């Protein structure tokens, strides 16, 4: 094979072959033949000073000073030969091959900008500035090639359209003051952090987004210590596949009443051993969506919560498909807290576990409107699995389970339809406690395994409860199904099924007025008790009550029967309607005390042997 054919074959096989062919052609035109490459290649003189024409020869073999050399621009050439394609096809009818010059103008390594007068952080900043000056908003990519950790001592200014990528660790010992980000994203649209490994000082977070920056993105970050990705002002941010160990938080937003962060989507987020909340949303956050998350051992340094929402005007928040583990802290930790007039919150498919029985709350709503909870689970380790305070209205929890007690104090328009399993606890705390001025609270679902307490207690506390409803509800092995306490007015109990209640299925204490009880079936009441408790006990002065379609059934035989009467009326009440009472296989009478009613109506009372 001739030397010319060997040279042509080598030129065809080498990456970016255009430059060697051109060099050879120039040699032949001058009447000499350029020798084929042999032996080790040396680095050519830097092409930085040659501008665009020199940059076009990146990663090629160059004939220089009488020998073949590998043309390089810092240490990028080796990576370019292996991982960066020569051409990139543009989409559409105007598709054309892109030149190496165009590729190099959009992708640089920060090491290309390291000089004796620059530290690594300044080199990254210089690389970002180079891409900004050459490409404007089109940006480009700054690569952090494999190597020893990079030490950064001051925030780095972001620029529009820039991607900073690489697995080379970045270490920030500490910044001189708090609230700063490794990257200062001040009005820089479409800035991206990708696959970065960060070890941060306690005053520094991965990024601080402000100046109404749009399109910030963080992908594949691994963060140890430091503060959160913080949004002061920003829009259309996307954060995915981020894991944080130690540190203060993972994502935070809102620094003051004049700030606004909106349209933030965070997926596949993990946080472990955090000093404070994993998610901390404060002033004026709109449209924040978190899904696919795991948070364990948070709020290690103070009483707090794992996810904190509220402040200023926070609205349109979604928390979905995640795990919150409240263990590991010596302090009292809540799972999710919603506060300060937050609106439009959806919590779907979340599991909250490992609280403390002396004060922890699974979901704590202190001030909010329109909260939807669905298919969410809270285990039995919390003092309260759900707690709504007086400034809360329009909350719905549909599906899932809450095995810690649920409490509504003074809130209004609350709908709770979940499964509760007390696990046979001897606690005298009811599964549901509704009072202190609560209005229009509806309870559904089921409760089992609380033999020492009522499933639902309505009333009590200053203001009692009014216009509440227990509907489509079932209980098994509880102390009582429902107790109406002092200050309970206009309670409705509809379609109630009770099995093995220890005491009365429904107890209406003296002074509770206008109670409606319809469609109640109690089976094998007074379970394990020597005293026969009635299905319904109506206290004195319970004026305006209605009892219809109430059945007490005992499936046991002989002396094993312990169910009491269908109804016992303890004292005089006016305007009461009693009708369609059925006693099935009871050991005693079907009703006691209906003669104590005044200005009332007693209809059919049926006793089945």
Coordinates of C-alpha atoms in Angstrom, one line a residue:
X1 CA 0.0 0.0 0.0
X2 CA 1.4 3.4 -1.0
X3 CA 2.1 6.1 1.5
X4 CA -0.6 8.3 -0.1
X5 CA -3.3 5.6 0.4
X6 CA -2.1 5.0 4.0
X7 CA -2.4 8.7 4.7
X8 CA -5.9 8.9 3.1
X9 CA -7.0 5.9 5.2
X10 CA -5.6 7.4 8.4
X11 CA -7.3 10.7 7.7
X12 CA -10.7 8.9 7.2
X13 CA -10.5 6.9 10.5
X14 CA -9.3 9.7 12.7
X15 CA -11.9 11.8 14.5
X16 CA -12.5 15.2 13.0
X17 CA -10.6 14.2 9.9
X18 CA -11.1 17.4 7.9
X19 CA -8.1 19.2 9.5
X20 CA -5.5 16.5 8.7
X21 CA -6.6 16.2 5.1
X22 CA -6.3 20.0 4.8
X23 CA -2.9 19.9 6.3
X24 CA -1.7 17.1 4.0
X25 CA -3.2 18.9 0.9
X26 CA -1.3 22.0 1.9
X27 CA 1.9 20.0 2.1
X28 CA 1.4 18.4 -1.3
X29 CA 0.7 21.8 -2.9
X30 CA 4.0 23.0 -1.5
X31 CA 5.8 20.1 -3.1
X32 CA 6.4 18.1 0.0
X33 CA 4.6 15.1 1.6
X34 CA 3.5 15.3 5.3
X35 CA 4.7 12.2 7.2
X36 CA 2.1 9.8 8.8
X37 CA 1.8 10.1 12.6
X38 CA 3.9 7.7 14.7
X39 CA 4.9 7.4 18.3
X40 CA 3.4 9.4 21.2
X41 CA 1.6 12.6 20.4
X42 CA 2.5 15.9 22.1
X43 CA 0.1 18.7 22.9
X44 CA 0.1 21.5 20.4
X45 CA 0.4 25.1 21.3
X46 CA -2.8 26.5 22.8
X47 CA -5.3 27.6 20.2
X48 CA -7.0 30.2 22.4
X49 CA -5.4 33.1 20.7
X50 CA -6.3 31.8 17.2
X51 CA -10.1 32.5 17.7
X52 CA -12.8 30.7 15.8
X53 CA -10.5 29.3 13.1
X54 CA -8.2 27.7 15.6
X55 CA -11.1 26.4 17.7
X56 CA -12.5 24.6 14.7
X57 CA -9.4 22.3 14.8
X58 CA -10.1 21.2 18.4
X59 CA -9.5 17.5 18.9
X60 CA -7.8 16.9 15.6
X61 CA -4.2 16.0 14.6
X62 CA -2.3 19.1 13.6
X63 CA 1.0 19.3 11.7
X64 CA 3.0 21.8 13.8
X65 CA 6.7 22.5 13.9
X66 CA 7.7 19.5 11.8
X67 CA 5.7 16.9 13.8
X68 CA 2.2 15.7 14.5
X69 CA 0.6 17.1 17.6
X70 CA -2.9 16.8 19.3
X71 CA -4.5 20.2 19.0
X72 CA -5.9 21.1 22.4
X73 CA -7.7 23.9 24.2
X74 CA -6.8 23.3 27.8
X75 CA -7.6 19.7 28.8
X76 CA -10.9 19.5 26.7
X77 CA -9.5 17.7 23.7
X78 CA -9.2 14.3 25.2
X79 CA -12.8 14.4 26.4
X80 CA -13.9 15.8 23.1
X81 CA -12.2 12.9 21.2
X82 CA -14.2 10.4 23.3
X83 CA -17.6 11.8 24.2
X84 CA -18.5 14.8 22.2
X85 CA -20.0 14.2 18.7
X86 CA -18.4 16.0 15.8
X87 CA -21.7 17.1 14.2
X88 CA -25.2 17.6 15.6
X89 CA -28.1 17.6 13.3
X90 CA -30.6 20.5 13.6
X91 CA -34.3 19.6 13.3
X92 CA -36.6 20.7 10.6
X93 CA -36.3 21.3 6.9
X94 CA -33.2 23.5 7.5
X95 CA -31.3 20.7 9.0
X96 CA -27.6 20.9 8.4
X97 CA -24.4 19.5 9.9
X98 CA -23.0 21.7 12.7
X99 CA -19.3 22.6 12.6
X100 CA -16.8 21.8 15.3
X101 CA -16.4 25.5 15.7
X102 CA -20.1 25.8 16.7
X103 CA -19.9 22.9 19.0
X104 CA -16.9 24.3 20.8
X105 CA -18.4 27.7 21.2
X106 CA -21.3 26.0 23.1
X107 CA -19.3 23.6 25.3
X108 CA -16.2 24.3 27.4
X109 CA -14.4 22.9 30.4
X110 CA -13.8 25.2 33.3
X111 CA -10.1 24.1 33.3
X112 CA -9.6 25.9 30.0
X113 CA -10.0 29.1 32.0
X114 CA -7.8 28.3 34.9
X115 CA -4.7 30.5 35.1
X116 CA -2.2 31.2 37.8
X117 CA -4.3 34.2 38.9
X118 CA -7.7 32.4 39.1
X119 CA -9.1 30.1 41.6
X120 CA -11.5 27.3 40.5
X121 CA -14.6 29.3 41.3
X122 CA -13.3 32.2 39.2
X123 CA -12.5 29.8 36.4
X124 CA -16.1 28.5 36.4
X125 CA -17.3 32.1 36.4
X126 CA -14.9 32.9 33.5
X127 CA -16.2 29.9 31.5
X128 CA -19.8 31.1 32.1
X129 CA -18.9 34.6 31.0
X130 CA -17.2 33.3 27.8
X131 CA -20.3 31.4 26.8
X132 CA -22.5 34.4 27.6
X133 CA -20.4 36.8 25.5
X134 CA -20.2 34.4 22.5
X135 CA -23.7 32.9 22.6
X136 CA -25.9 35.5 24.5
X137 CA -29.2 33.9 25.7
X138 CA -28.5 30.7 23.7
X139 CA -25.9 29.9 26.5
X140 CA -23.9 26.7 26.4
X141 CA -22.4 24.1 28.7
X142 CA -19.6 24.3 31.3
X143 CA -18.2 20.9 32.0
X144 CA -16.4 20.0 35.2
X145 CA -14.1 17.1 34.1
X146 CA -13.2 14.3 36.5
X147 CA -10.6 15.4 39.0
X148 CA -9.9 16.4 42.6
X149 CA -12.5 18.5 44.5
X150 CA -13.0 22.1 43.4
X151 CA -12.9 24.7 46.2
X152 CA -15.1 27.7 45.8
X153 CA -14.9 30.7 48.2
X154 CA -17.5 33.1 46.7
X155 CA -20.8 32.9 44.9
X156 CA -20.7 32.4 41.1
X157 CA -22.9 34.5 38.9
X158 CA -25.2 32.6 36.6
X159 CA -26.0 33.6 33.0
X160 CA -28.9 32.8 30.7
X161 CA -29.0 29.4 29.0
X162 CA -26.0 28.0 30.8
X163 CA -25.7 24.4 31.9
X164 CA -23.0 23.6 34.5
X165 CA -22.5 19.8 34.5
X166 CA -20.0 17.3 35.9
X167 CA -19.3 14.9 38.7
X168 CA -16.2 16.6 39.9
X169 CA -17.0 17.5 43.6
X170 CA -17.4 21.2 44.5
X171 CA -16.5 22.1 48.1
X172 CA -17.5 25.4 49.7
X173 CA -15.8 25.8 53.2
X174 CA -18.2 28.7 54.0
X175 CA -19.3 32.1 52.8
X176 CA -18.7 35.2 54.8
X177 CA -22.4 35.7 55.4
X178 CA -25.6 33.6 55.2
X179 CA -28.3 33.4 52.6
X180 CA -26.0 33.0 49.7
X181 CA -26.0 30.4 46.9
X182 CA -23.1 28.7 45.2
X183 CA -24.7 30.0 42.0
X184 CA -26.3 33.4 42.2
X185 CA -29.2 33.2 39.7
X186 CA -30.1 36.8 39.5
X187 CA -32.5 37.3 36.6
X188 CA -30.6 34.6 34.5
X189 CA -33.3 32.7 32.6
X190 CA -32.9 28.9 31.9
X191 CA -29.8 28.3 34.1
X192 CA -29.2 24.6 34.8
X193 CA -27.2 22.7 37.4
X194 CA -26.8 19.0 36.3
X195 CA -25.2 16.0 38.0
X196 CA -23.2 18.1 40.4
X197 CA -21.7 16.8 43.7
X198 CA -21.7 19.5 46.3
X199 CA -20.3 19.7 49.9
X200 CA -21.4 23.1 51.3
X201 CA -20.7 25.2 54.3
X202 CA -23.6 26.1 56.6
X203 CA -24.1 29.6 55.1
X204 CA -24.3 28.4 51.5
X205 CA -27.0 26.7 49.4
X206 CA -26.7 25.2 45.9
X207 CA -28.4 28.2 44.3
X208 CA -30.3 31.4 45.1
X209 CA -32.9 32.3 42.5
X210 CA -34.0 36.0 42.4
X211 CA -34.5 38.8 40.0
X212 CA -37.6 37.0 38.5
X213 CA -35.3 34.4 36.9
X214 CA -37.3 32.0 34.7
X215 CA -36.6 28.4 33.8
X216 CA -34.1 27.5 36.5
X217 CA -33.4 23.7 36.6
X218 CA -31.5 21.4 38.9
X219 CA -31.0 17.7 37.9
X220 CA -29.1 14.9 39.6
X221 CA -27.6 17.0 42.4
X222 CA -26.0 15.3 45.4
X223 CA -25.7 17.7 48.3
X224 CA -24.0 17.3 51.6
X225 CA -24.7 19.9 54.3
X226 CA -25.4 23.6 53.5
X227 CA -28.6 25.4 53.0
X228 CA -31.5 24.9 50.5
X229 CA -32.1 25.7 46.9
X230 CA -33.7 29.0 47.7
X231 CA -36.3 31.0 45.6
X232 CA -36.6 34.7 46.4
X233 CA -38.2 35.5 43.0
X234 CA -38.4 33.0 40.2
X235 CA -40.7 31.3 37.7
X236 CA -41.0 28.0 35.9
X237 CA -38.4 26.1 37.8
X238 CA -37.8 22.3 37.5
X239 CA -35.9 20.3 40.1
X240 CA -35.5 16.6 39.8
X241 CA -33.5 13.7 41.2
X242 CA -31.9 15.7 44.1
X243 CA -30.6 14.0 47.3
X244 CA -29.5 16.1 50.3
X245 CA -27.7 14.8 53.4
X246 CA -27.4 17.0 56.5
X247 CA -27.8 20.7 56.0
X248 CA -30.8 22.9 56.7
X249 CA -33.3 22.0 54.0
X250 CA -33.7 20.9 50.4
X251 CA -36.0 23.5 48.8
X252 CA -37.1 26.9 50.3
X253 CA -38.9 29.9 48.9
X254 CA -40.1 33.3 49.9
X255 CA -37.9 35.7 51.8
X256 CA -40.3 38.6 52.4
X257 CA -43.8 40.0 51.6
X258 CA -42.6 41.6 48.3
X259 CA -41.2 38.3 46.9
X260 CA -43.0 35.9 44.5
X261 CA -42.0 32.4 43.4
X262 CA -44.3 30.5 41.1
X263 CA -44.6 27.4 38.9
X264 CA -42.0 25.3 40.7
X265 CA -42.0 21.5 40.0
X266 CA -39.9 19.2 42.1
X267 CA -39.8 15.4 41.5
X268 CA -37.8 12.6 43.0
X269 CA -36.4 14.6 46.0
X270 CA -34.8 12.9 49.0
X271 CA -33.6 14.5 52.2
X272 CA -31.9 12.9 55.2
X273 CA -30.7 14.1 58.6
X274 CA -31.7 17.7 58.0
X275 CA -31.4 20.4 60.7
X276 CA -34.7 22.0 59.7
X277 CA -37.6 21.4 57.4
X278 CA -37.0 19.5 54.2
X279 CA -39.4 21.9 52.3
X280 CA -39.9 25.4 53.6
X281 CA -42.3 27.6 51.6
X282 CA -42.9 31.0 53.1
X283 CA -44.0 34.3 51.6
X284 CA -45.9 34.3 48.3
X285 CA -45.4 30.9 46.7
X286 CA -47.8 30.1 43.9
X287 CA -48.1 26.8 42.0
X288 CA -45.6 24.6 43.8
X289 CA -45.7 20.8 43.0
X290 CA -43.7 18.2 44.9
X291 CA -44.0 14.5 44.0
X292 CA -42.0 11.3 44.5
X293 CA -40.1 12.2 47.6
X294 CA -38.5 10.6 50.7
X295 CA -37.7 12.7 53.8
X296 CA -36.2 11.0 56.9
X297 CA -34.9 12.5 60.2
X298 CA -35.7 16.2 59.7
X299 CA -36.0 19.1 62.2
X300 CA -33.1 17.7 64.2
X301 CA -32.2 21.0 65.8
X302 CA -35.7 22.4 66.9
X303 CA -39.4 21.7 67.1
X304 CA -40.7 22.0 63.6
X305 CA -42.1 20.1 60.7
X306 CA -40.8 18.2 57.7
X307 CA -42.9 20.2 55.1
X308 CA -43.8 23.7 56.1
X309 CA -46.2 25.6 53.8
X310 CA -47.6 29.2 54.4
X311 CA -46.8 32.8 54.7
X312 CA -48.0 35.9 52.7
X313 CA -50.1 34.4 49.9
X314 CA -49.2 30.8 49.3
X315 CA -51.6 28.9 47.0
X316 CA -51.9 26.1 44.5
X317 CA -49.6 23.7 46.3
X318 CA -49.4 19.9 45.6
X319 CA -47.7 17.4 47.8
X320 CA -47.9 13.9 46.3
X321 CA -46.6 10.3 46.4
X322 CA -44.0 10.5 49.1
X323 CA -42.8 9.3 52.5
X324 CA -42.3 11.5 55.6
X325 CA -40.4 9.8 58.4
X326 CA -40.6 12.0 61.6
X327 CA -38.1 9.9 63.6
X328 CA -34.6 10.7 64.7
X329 CA -35.1 14.1 66.4
X330 CA -35.2 14.8 70.1
X331 CA -37.7 17.5 69.3
X332 CA -41.4 17.4 68.5
X333 CA -41.8 17.1 64.7
X334 CA -44.9 17.4 62.6
X335 CA -45.2 15.8 59.1
X336 CA -46.9 18.6 57.2
X337 CA -47.9 22.0 58.5
X338 CA -50.1 24.4 56.5
X339 CA -50.4 28.0 57.9
X340 CA -51.0 31.7 57.3
X341 CA -54.0 31.8 55.0
X342 CA -52.6 29.3 52.5
X343 CA -55.1 28.4 49.7
X344 CA -55.7 25.4 47.4
X345 CA -53.4 22.6 48.8
X346 CA -53.6 19.0 47.6
X347 CA -51.9 16.2 49.6
X348 CA -52.2 12.9 47.7
X349 CA -50.6 9.5 48.3
X350 CA -48.4 10.6 51.2
X351 CA -47.3 8.3 54.0
X352 CA -46.4 9.9 57.4
X353 CA -44.8 7.7 60.0
X354 CA -42.8 7.6 63.3
X355 CA -44.0 10.6 65.2
X356 CA -44.1 11.0 69.0
X357 CA -47.1 10.4 71.2
X358 CA -46.4 13.5 73.4
X359 CA -47.0 16.2 70.9
X360 CA -46.2 15.3 67.3
X361 CA -48.9 15.9 64.6
X362 CA -49.1 14.2 61.3
X363 CA -50.9 16.9 59.3
X364 CA -51.3 20.3 61.1
X365 CA -53.5 22.9 59.4
X366 CA -53.4 26.2 61.4
X367 CA -54.8 28.6 58.8
X368 CA -55.9 27.5 55.3
X369 CA -58.7 27.3 52.8
X370 CA -59.5 24.5 50.4
X371 CA -57.2 21.7 51.4
X372 CA -57.7 18.3 49.7
X373 CA -56.2 15.2 51.3
X374 CA -56.6 11.9 49.4
X375 CA -55.2 8.4 49.8
X376 CA -52.9 9.5 52.5
X377 CA -51.7 7.4 55.5
X378 CA -50.7 8.5 59.0
X379 CA -49.5 5.7 61.4
X380 CA -50.5 5.4 65.1
X381 CA -47.4 7.0 66.6
X382 CA -48.6 10.7 66.7
X383 CA -50.4 12.6 69.4
X384 CA -52.7 13.7 66.7
X385 CA -52.8 12.4 63.1
X386 CA -54.7 15.4 61.9
X387 CA -55.4 18.8 63.6
X388 CA -57.4 21.7 62.2
X389 CA -57.5 25.0 64.1
X390 CA -60.1 27.8 64.1
X391 CA -58.8 29.7 61.0
X392 CA -59.3 26.7 58.8
X393 CA -62.2 26.0 56.4
X394 CA -63.0 23.8 53.5
X395 CA -60.8 20.8 54.2
X396 CA -61.5 17.3 52.8
X397 CA -59.7 14.0 53.5
X398 CA -61.0 11.2 51.4
X399 CA -59.5 7.7 51.4
X400 CA -56.4 6.3 53.1
X401 CA -56.1 5.9 56.9
X402 CA -55.2 7.8 60.0
X403 CA -54.4 5.6 63.0
X404 CA -53.6 8.5 65.3
X405 CA -56.5 10.6 66.7
X406 CA -58.0 13.3 64.5
X407 CA -59.0 16.7 66.0
X408 CA -61.0 19.7 64.7
X409 CA -61.0 22.7 67.0
X410 CA -63.1 25.6 65.7
X411 CA -62.6 24.9 62.0
X412 CA -65.5 24.8 59.5
X413 CA -66.6 22.8 56.5
X414 CA -64.4 19.9 57.2
X415 CA -65.0 16.4 55.6
X416 CA -63.1 13.4 57.0
X417 CA -63.7 10.0 55.4
X418 CA -60.8 7.7 56.4
X419 CA -60.1 4.4 58.1
X420 CA -58.8 4.4 61.7
X421 CA -57.4 1.4 63.6
X422 CA -56.6 2.0 67.2
X423 CA -54.9 -1.3 67.6
X424 CA -56.8 -2.2 70.8
X425 CA -55.3 0.8 72.7
X426 CA -56.5 1.5 76.2
X427 CA -56.4 5.2 75.5
X428 CA -59.6 7.2 76.4
X429 CA -59.0 9.7 73.6
X430 CA -61.6 9.5 70.8
X431 CA -60.6 8.7 67.3
X432 CA -62.3 12.0 66.2
X433 CA -62.7 15.0 68.5
X434 CA -64.9 17.8 67.1
X435 CA -65.4 20.9 69.2
X436 CA -64.3 24.4 70.4
X437 CA -66.7 26.1 68.0
X438 CA -66.4 23.7 65.0
X439 CA -69.0 24.1 62.3
X440 CA -70.2 21.8 59.5
X441 CA -67.8 18.9 60.1
X442 CA -68.7 15.6 58.4
X443 CA -67.3 12.2 59.5
X444 CA -67.4 9.0 57.4
X445 CA -65.2 5.9 57.0
X446 CA -64.6 3.5 59.9
X447 CA -63.0 3.1 63.3
X448 CA -62.0 -0.1 65.0
X449 CA -59.9 -1.1 68.0
X450 CA -60.5 1.7 70.5
X451 CA -62.4 -0.1 73.3
X452 CA -61.6 2.6 75.9
X453 CA -62.9 5.6 73.9
X454 CA -65.5 6.9 71.6
X455 CA -65.0 6.7 67.9
X456 CA -66.4 10.2 67.5
X457 CA -66.9 12.9 70.1
X458 CA -68.8 16.0 69.0
X459 CA -69.0 19.1 71.2
X460 CA -67.0 20.2 74.2
X461 CA -64.8 23.1 74.7
X462 CA -65.8 26.8 74.3
X463 CA -68.3 27.1 71.5
X464 CA -69.1 23.4 71.3
X465 CA -70.0 22.2 67.8
X466 CA -72.9 22.8 65.4
X467 CA -74.3 21.4 62.2
X468 CA -72.0 18.4 62.2
X469 CA -72.7 15.0 60.7
X470 CA -71.7 11.4 61.1
X471 CA -72.8 9.6 57.9
X472 CA -72.0 6.2 56.3
X473 CA -69.9 5.3 59.3
X474 CA -69.0 2.0 60.8
X475 CA -67.3 1.0 64.1
X476 CA -66.0 -2.2 65.5
X477 CA -64.8 -2.8 69.1
X478 CA -64.9 0.7 70.3
X479 CA -66.1 2.2 73.6
X480 CA -68.9 4.2 72.0
X481 CA -69.6 5.0 68.3
X482 CA -70.7 8.6 68.8
X483 CA -71.0 10.9 71.9
X484 CA -72.7 14.2 71.6
X485 CA -71.3 16.4 74.4
X486 CA -72.1 19.8 75.9
X487 CA -72.6 22.5 73.4
X488 CA -73.5 20.1 70.5
X489 CA -76.3 21.4 68.5
X490 CA -78.0 20.0 65.3
X491 CA -75.9 16.9 65.1
X492 CA -77.0 14.3 62.4
X493 CA -76.1 10.6 62.7
X494 CA -77.1 8.8 59.5
X495 CA -76.5 5.2 58.4
X496 CA -74.3 4.1 61.3
X497 CA -73.2 0.5 61.8
X498 CA -71.8 -0.7 65.1
X499 CA -70.3 -4.0 66.2
X500 CA -69.4 -5.0 69.7
X501 CA -69.5 -1.5 71.2
X502 CA -68.5 -1.6 74.9
X503 CA -71.1 1.0 76.0
X504 CA -73.8 3.0 74.3
X505 CA -73.6 3.1 70.5
X506 CA -74.9 6.7 70.6
X507 CA -74.8 8.8 73.8
X508 CA -76.5 12.2 73.7
X509 CA -75.6 14.0 76.9
X510 CA -78.0 16.5 78.6
X511 CA -78.7 19.7 76.8
X512 CA -77.7 18.6 73.3
X513 CA -80.6 19.8 71.1
X514 CA -82.0 19.0 67.7
X515 CA -80.0 15.7 67.3
X516 CA -81.2 13.5 64.4
X517 CA -80.5 9.8 64.6
X518 CA -81.6 7.7 61.6
X519 CA -80.6 4.3 60.2
X520 CA -78.6 2.9 63.1
X521 CA -77.8 -0.8 63.5
X522 CA -76.0 -2.0 66.6
X523 CA -75.0 -5.6 66.8
X524 CA -73.8 -7.4 70.1
X525 CA -73.6 -4.3 72.2
X526 CA -72.2 -4.1 75.7
X527 CA -69.5 -6.5 74.6
X528 CA -67.8 -8.1 77.6
X529 CA -69.7 -5.8 80.0
X530 CA -71.9 -7.1 82.8
X531 CA -74.2 -4.1 82.4
X532 CA -76.5 -3.9 79.5
X533 CA -76.0 -0.5 77.7
X534 CA -78.6 0.8 75.3
X535 CA -78.0 1.4 71.6
X536 CA -79.1 5.1 72.1
X537 CA -79.2 7.0 75.4
X538 CA -80.9 10.4 75.3
X539 CA -80.2 12.7 78.2
X540 CA -82.6 15.2 79.7
X541 CA -83.4 18.5 78.0
X542 CA -82.4 17.2 74.6
X543 CA -85.3 19.0 72.9
X544 CA -86.1 18.6 69.3
X545 CA -84.4 15.3 68.8
X546 CA -85.5 12.7 66.2
X547 CA -84.8 9.0 66.5
X548 CA -85.9 6.8 63.5
X549 CA -85.0 3.4 62.2
X550 CA -82.8 2.3 65.1
X551 CA -82.2 -1.5 65.5
X552 CA -80.4 -3.3 68.3
X553 CA -79.5 -6.9 67.5
X554 CA -77.9 -9.6 69.7
X555 CA -76.6 -12.7 67.9
X556 CA -75.7 -14.5 71.1
X557 CA -77.8 -16.9 72.9
X558 CA -79.2 -17.3 76.5
X559 CA -77.1 -15.7 79.2
X560 CA -74.4 -14.6 76.7
X561 CA -76.8 -11.9 75.5
X562 CA -75.7 -8.5 76.9
X563 CA -77.2 -5.9 74.5
X564 CA -79.4 -3.4 76.3
X565 CA -82.6 -1.7 75.1
X566 CA -82.8 0.1 71.8
X567 CA -83.3 3.4 73.7
X568 CA -83.2 4.8 77.2
X569 CA -84.5 8.3 77.8
X570 CA -83.1 9.7 81.1
X571 CA -85.2 12.7 81.6
X572 CA -87.8 15.0 80.2
X573 CA -87.4 16.5 76.8
X574 CA -89.8 18.3 74.5
X575 CA -90.5 18.0 70.8
X576 CA -88.9 14.5 70.4
X577 CA -89.9 12.1 67.7
X578 CA -89.3 8.4 68.2
X579 CA -90.3 5.9 65.5
X580 CA -89.4 2.5 64.0
X581 CA -87.4 1.1 66.9
X582 CA -86.5 -2.6 66.6
X583 CA -85.2 -4.9 69.3
X584 CA -83.9 -8.2 68.0
X585 CA -83.2 -11.0 70.4
X586 CA -82.6 -8.7 73.3
X587 CA -82.5 -10.0 76.9
X588 CA -84.5 -7.1 78.2
X589 CA -87.0 -4.5 77.1
X590 CA -86.8 -2.7 73.8
X591 CA -87.3 0.8 75.2
X592 CA -87.1 2.5 78.6
X593 CA -88.3 6.0 79.5
X594 CA -90.3 7.2 76.5
X595 CA -93.0 8.1 79.0
X596 CA -90.7 10.9 80.2
X597 CA -91.0 12.7 76.9
X598 CA -93.2 15.8 76.8
X599 CA -95.0 17.2 73.8
X600 CA -93.4 14.4 71.7
X601 CA -94.4 11.6 69.4
X602 CA -93.6 7.9 69.9
X603 CA -94.3 5.7 66.9
X604 CA -93.7 2.0 66.2
X605 CA -91.6 0.0 68.6
X606 CA -91.0 -3.6 67.5
X607 CA -89.7 -6.4 69.7
X608 CA -88.4 -9.6 67.9
X609 CA -87.9 -12.7 70.0

